[in-house]
Amino acid sequence: MMKRKTVMVISGLICFIYACLTMVTVSLQFGNAFFLTLAVVLIGEGLIHEKLGKQGKRWMNGIWMISGILALILIGLMVSAANMHVAALKDQGSTVIVLGAKINGDQPSLILKRRLQAALDYANENPDCMIIVTGGQGKGEDYAESTVMKNWLVENGLEMNRILEENQARNTVENLKYSLKLLRQNNLSENVVIVTDSFHQLRASILAKQLGIEQISAVNSQTPVSLIPMYTVREWFGLVKALALQK
């Protein structure tokens, strides 16, 4: 049977390699910084475990167990939110809210382009739905995210009269708050379809329900599998922020 020290050190090295690879392929973000920290903790605990004493080992085992249970619960909730679907009544239709993300000049970033592609696919399959693109002009951006999003959808074949633009939001709660206001001003269906990455759906659905949106479905963009762990752990802390500060 493999010794605990070996398991912890190997696990730490895996986390370290993953963090380094994501820093090279994406950028230094909270998610890969978390995995770097986890790598240090795993390797460190593996090296000193035998020196902790009976009480210290019991505490460490308890911490790892509780952390693992919490992680599994959060992952379960995130998977459930990403698979939400509320059937629309025949005469009700749906309103698609596409959450913004970083842009590069007048083009969407890769993560935003994937969201837009998911929204476009849904719109083509549901010709009666309306689309709200939401996102203001972030720091260092030349345009509002919503403008770039709308232009991309039109350039890729979606009719302009099916798109409404919300260009003031600076975070997820404002995305949903201002989009709901725009939806009601235009008497659109309150059967809401949120388009974002799967890891983001739980936070978006919690905030949407806090704002009074009752019928929520999820359409997920295609996040690369290799990036899901990094974004997932970042989202855990985003959930805490959402619940505490509604942001």
Coordinates of C-alpha atoms in Angstrom, one line a residue:
M1 CA 0.0 0.0 0.0
M2 CA 1.4 3.4 -1.0
K3 CA 2.5 5.4 2.0
R4 CA 0.6 8.6 2.9
K5 CA 3.8 10.7 2.4
T6 CA 4.1 9.4 -1.2
V7 CA 0.5 10.0 -2.0
M8 CA 0.6 13.6 -0.6
V9 CA 3.8 14.5 -2.4
I10 CA 2.6 13.1 -5.7
S11 CA -0.8 14.9 -5.4
G12 CA 1.1 18.1 -4.6
L13 CA 3.3 17.7 -7.7
I14 CA 0.2 17.1 -9.8
C15 CA -1.3 20.3 -8.5
F16 CA 1.9 22.2 -9.1
I17 CA 2.2 21.0 -12.7
Y18 CA -1.4 21.8 -13.4
A19 CA -1.0 25.3 -11.9
C20 CA 2.1 26.0 -14.0
L21 CA 0.5 24.7 -17.2
T22 CA -2.6 26.9 -16.8
M23 CA -0.5 29.9 -16.0
V24 CA 1.4 29.4 -19.3
T25 CA -1.7 28.6 -21.4
V26 CA -4.1 31.2 -19.8
S27 CA -2.6 33.6 -17.3
L28 CA -2.0 33.8 -13.5
Q29 CA -5.4 33.8 -12.0
F30 CA -7.0 33.0 -8.6
G31 CA -7.7 29.5 -9.7
N32 CA -4.2 28.4 -10.5
A33 CA -2.8 30.4 -7.6
F34 CA -5.1 28.2 -5.4
F35 CA -3.6 25.1 -7.0
L36 CA -0.1 26.4 -6.3
T37 CA -1.0 26.9 -2.7
L38 CA -2.6 23.5 -2.5
A39 CA 0.5 22.0 -3.9
V40 CA 2.7 23.5 -1.2
V41 CA 0.2 22.4 1.5
L42 CA 0.0 18.8 0.2
I43 CA 3.8 18.4 -0.2
G44 CA 4.5 20.1 3.2
E45 CA 1.9 18.0 5.1
G46 CA 3.2 14.9 3.4
L47 CA 6.8 15.6 4.5
I48 CA 6.0 16.4 8.1
H49 CA 3.0 14.1 8.7
E50 CA 4.9 11.6 10.7
K51 CA 6.2 14.3 13.0
L52 CA 2.8 15.7 13.8
G53 CA 2.0 13.4 16.7
K54 CA -1.3 11.6 17.3
Q55 CA -3.3 14.7 18.0
G56 CA -1.8 16.6 15.0
K57 CA -2.6 13.7 12.7
R58 CA -6.2 13.6 13.9
W59 CA -6.6 17.3 13.2
M60 CA -5.1 17.1 9.7
N61 CA -7.3 14.1 8.8
G62 CA -10.3 16.0 10.0
I63 CA -9.4 19.1 8.0
W64 CA -8.9 17.0 4.8
M65 CA -12.1 15.1 5.3
I66 CA -14.2 18.2 5.9
S67 CA -12.6 20.0 2.9
G68 CA -13.3 17.0 0.7
I69 CA -17.0 16.8 1.8
L70 CA -17.5 20.5 1.2
A71 CA -15.9 20.3 -2.2
L72 CA -18.1 17.4 -3.2
I73 CA -21.2 19.2 -2.1
L74 CA -20.3 22.3 -4.0
I75 CA -19.4 20.3 -7.1
G76 CA -22.8 18.5 -6.9
L77 CA -24.7 21.8 -6.6
M78 CA -22.7 23.3 -9.5
V79 CA -23.5 20.3 -11.7
S80 CA -27.2 20.5 -10.8
A81 CA -27.4 24.2 -11.6
A82 CA -25.6 23.6 -14.9
N83 CA -28.3 21.1 -15.9
M84 CA -31.4 23.2 -14.9
H85 CA -34.2 23.3 -17.4
V86 CA -37.7 24.7 -17.0
A87 CA -40.1 23.9 -19.9
A88 CA -41.6 27.0 -21.3
L89 CA -45.4 27.2 -22.0
K90 CA -46.3 27.2 -25.6
D91 CA -47.3 30.8 -25.7
Q92 CA -44.6 32.0 -23.3
G93 CA -41.4 31.5 -25.2
S94 CA -38.1 32.4 -23.5
T95 CA -35.7 35.2 -23.0
V96 CA -32.0 34.4 -23.2
I97 CA -29.6 36.4 -21.0
V98 CA -26.0 36.1 -22.2
L99 CA -23.5 37.0 -19.5
G100 CA -20.6 39.1 -20.6
A101 CA -16.9 38.4 -20.1
K102 CA -13.6 40.0 -21.2
I103 CA -13.2 41.4 -24.7
N104 CA -10.1 42.0 -26.7
G105 CA -10.4 45.3 -28.7
D106 CA -13.6 44.9 -30.7
Q107 CA -13.6 41.1 -30.5
P108 CA -14.8 38.7 -27.8
S109 CA -12.3 36.8 -25.8
L110 CA -12.3 33.0 -26.2
I111 CA -14.4 32.5 -23.1
L112 CA -17.0 35.0 -24.3
K113 CA -17.0 33.7 -27.9
R114 CA -17.9 30.3 -26.5
R115 CA -20.8 31.8 -24.6
L116 CA -22.0 33.6 -27.7
Q117 CA -21.8 30.5 -29.8
A118 CA -23.9 28.6 -27.2
A119 CA -26.4 31.5 -27.3
L120 CA -26.5 31.5 -31.1
D121 CA -27.0 27.7 -31.3
Y122 CA -29.9 28.1 -28.8
A123 CA -31.4 31.0 -30.7
N124 CA -31.3 29.1 -34.0
E125 CA -33.1 26.1 -32.4
N126 CA -35.7 28.4 -30.7
P127 CA -36.6 31.1 -33.3
D128 CA -39.2 32.7 -30.9
C129 CA -36.7 33.6 -28.2
M130 CA -35.3 37.0 -27.6
I131 CA -31.6 37.6 -26.6
I132 CA -30.3 40.1 -24.1
V133 CA -26.5 40.6 -24.2
T134 CA -25.2 42.1 -21.0
G135 CA -21.9 43.7 -20.0
G136 CA -20.5 47.2 -19.5
Q137 CA -17.2 48.6 -20.5
G138 CA -14.5 47.2 -18.2
K139 CA -11.2 48.6 -17.2
G140 CA -8.9 48.6 -20.2
E141 CA -11.7 47.8 -22.7
D142 CA -12.4 50.0 -25.7
Y143 CA -16.1 49.1 -26.0
A144 CA -18.9 47.9 -23.8
E145 CA -18.9 44.1 -23.8
S146 CA -22.5 44.1 -24.9
T147 CA -21.7 46.0 -28.0
V148 CA -19.0 43.5 -29.0
M149 CA -21.4 40.6 -28.2
K150 CA -24.2 42.0 -30.3
N151 CA -22.0 42.7 -33.2
W152 CA -20.6 39.1 -33.1
L153 CA -24.1 37.6 -33.0
V154 CA -25.3 39.8 -36.0
E155 CA -22.1 39.0 -38.0
N156 CA -22.8 35.3 -37.4
G157 CA -26.4 35.4 -38.7
L158 CA -28.7 36.4 -35.9
E159 CA -31.3 39.0 -36.7
M160 CA -30.6 42.3 -35.0
N161 CA -34.2 42.8 -34.0
R162 CA -34.0 39.7 -31.8
I163 CA -31.2 41.3 -29.7
L164 CA -31.4 43.8 -26.8
E165 CA -28.3 45.3 -25.3
E166 CA -27.6 46.0 -21.7
N167 CA -24.4 48.0 -21.5
Q168 CA -24.0 49.2 -17.9
A169 CA -23.4 46.0 -15.8
R170 CA -20.0 45.6 -14.1
N171 CA -20.6 42.2 -12.4
T172 CA -22.9 39.2 -12.4
V173 CA -25.5 40.6 -10.1
E174 CA -25.7 43.7 -12.3
N175 CA -25.8 41.6 -15.4
L176 CA -29.0 40.0 -14.1
K177 CA -30.5 43.0 -12.3
Y178 CA -30.3 45.3 -15.3
S179 CA -31.3 42.5 -17.8
L180 CA -34.4 41.8 -15.7
K181 CA -35.3 45.5 -15.8
L182 CA -34.8 45.6 -19.6
L183 CA -36.8 42.4 -20.0
R184 CA -39.8 43.8 -18.1
Q185 CA -39.6 47.2 -19.9
N186 CA -40.0 45.3 -23.2
N187 CA -42.7 42.8 -21.9
L188 CA -40.5 39.8 -22.7
S189 CA -41.0 36.3 -21.3
E190 CA -39.8 35.8 -17.8
N191 CA -38.9 32.2 -18.6
V192 CA -35.2 33.0 -18.5
V193 CA -32.4 31.1 -20.1
I194 CA -29.0 32.0 -18.7
V195 CA -26.0 31.5 -21.0
T196 CA -22.6 31.2 -19.4
D197 CA -20.0 28.6 -18.5
S198 CA -21.2 25.6 -16.5
F199 CA -19.1 26.5 -13.5
H200 CA -20.8 29.9 -13.4
Q201 CA -24.4 28.7 -13.5
L202 CA -24.8 28.1 -9.8
R203 CA -23.8 31.6 -8.8
A204 CA -25.9 33.1 -11.6
S205 CA -29.0 31.1 -10.6
I206 CA -28.7 32.0 -6.9
L207 CA -28.4 35.7 -7.8
A208 CA -31.3 35.4 -10.3
K209 CA -33.6 33.9 -7.7
Q210 CA -32.6 36.6 -5.2
L211 CA -33.7 39.2 -7.8
G212 CA -37.1 37.4 -8.2
I213 CA -36.5 35.4 -11.4
E214 CA -38.5 32.2 -10.8
Q215 CA -38.1 30.3 -14.1
I216 CA -34.5 29.7 -14.8
S217 CA -32.9 27.3 -17.4
A218 CA -29.2 26.9 -18.1
V219 CA -27.4 26.8 -21.4
N220 CA -23.7 26.1 -21.0
S221 CA -20.8 27.2 -23.2
Q222 CA -18.1 24.6 -24.0
T223 CA -15.4 25.3 -21.4
P224 CA -12.2 23.3 -22.2
V225 CA -12.1 20.3 -19.8
S226 CA -8.5 21.2 -18.8
L227 CA -9.6 24.6 -17.4
I228 CA -12.6 23.4 -15.5
P229 CA -10.8 22.7 -12.2
M230 CA -9.1 26.1 -12.2
Y231 CA -12.4 28.0 -12.8
T232 CA -14.3 25.8 -10.5
V233 CA -12.3 26.6 -7.4
R234 CA -12.3 30.3 -8.3
E235 CA -16.1 30.1 -8.5
W236 CA -16.3 28.6 -5.0
F237 CA -15.0 31.9 -3.6
G238 CA -17.2 33.8 -6.0
L239 CA -20.2 31.9 -4.4
V240 CA -19.2 33.2 -1.0
K241 CA -19.0 36.7 -2.4
A242 CA -22.4 36.3 -4.1
L243 CA -24.1 35.2 -0.9
A244 CA -22.3 37.7 1.3
L245 CA -22.3 40.8 -0.9
Q246 CA -24.6 39.9 -3.8
K247 CA -21.9 40.5 -6.5

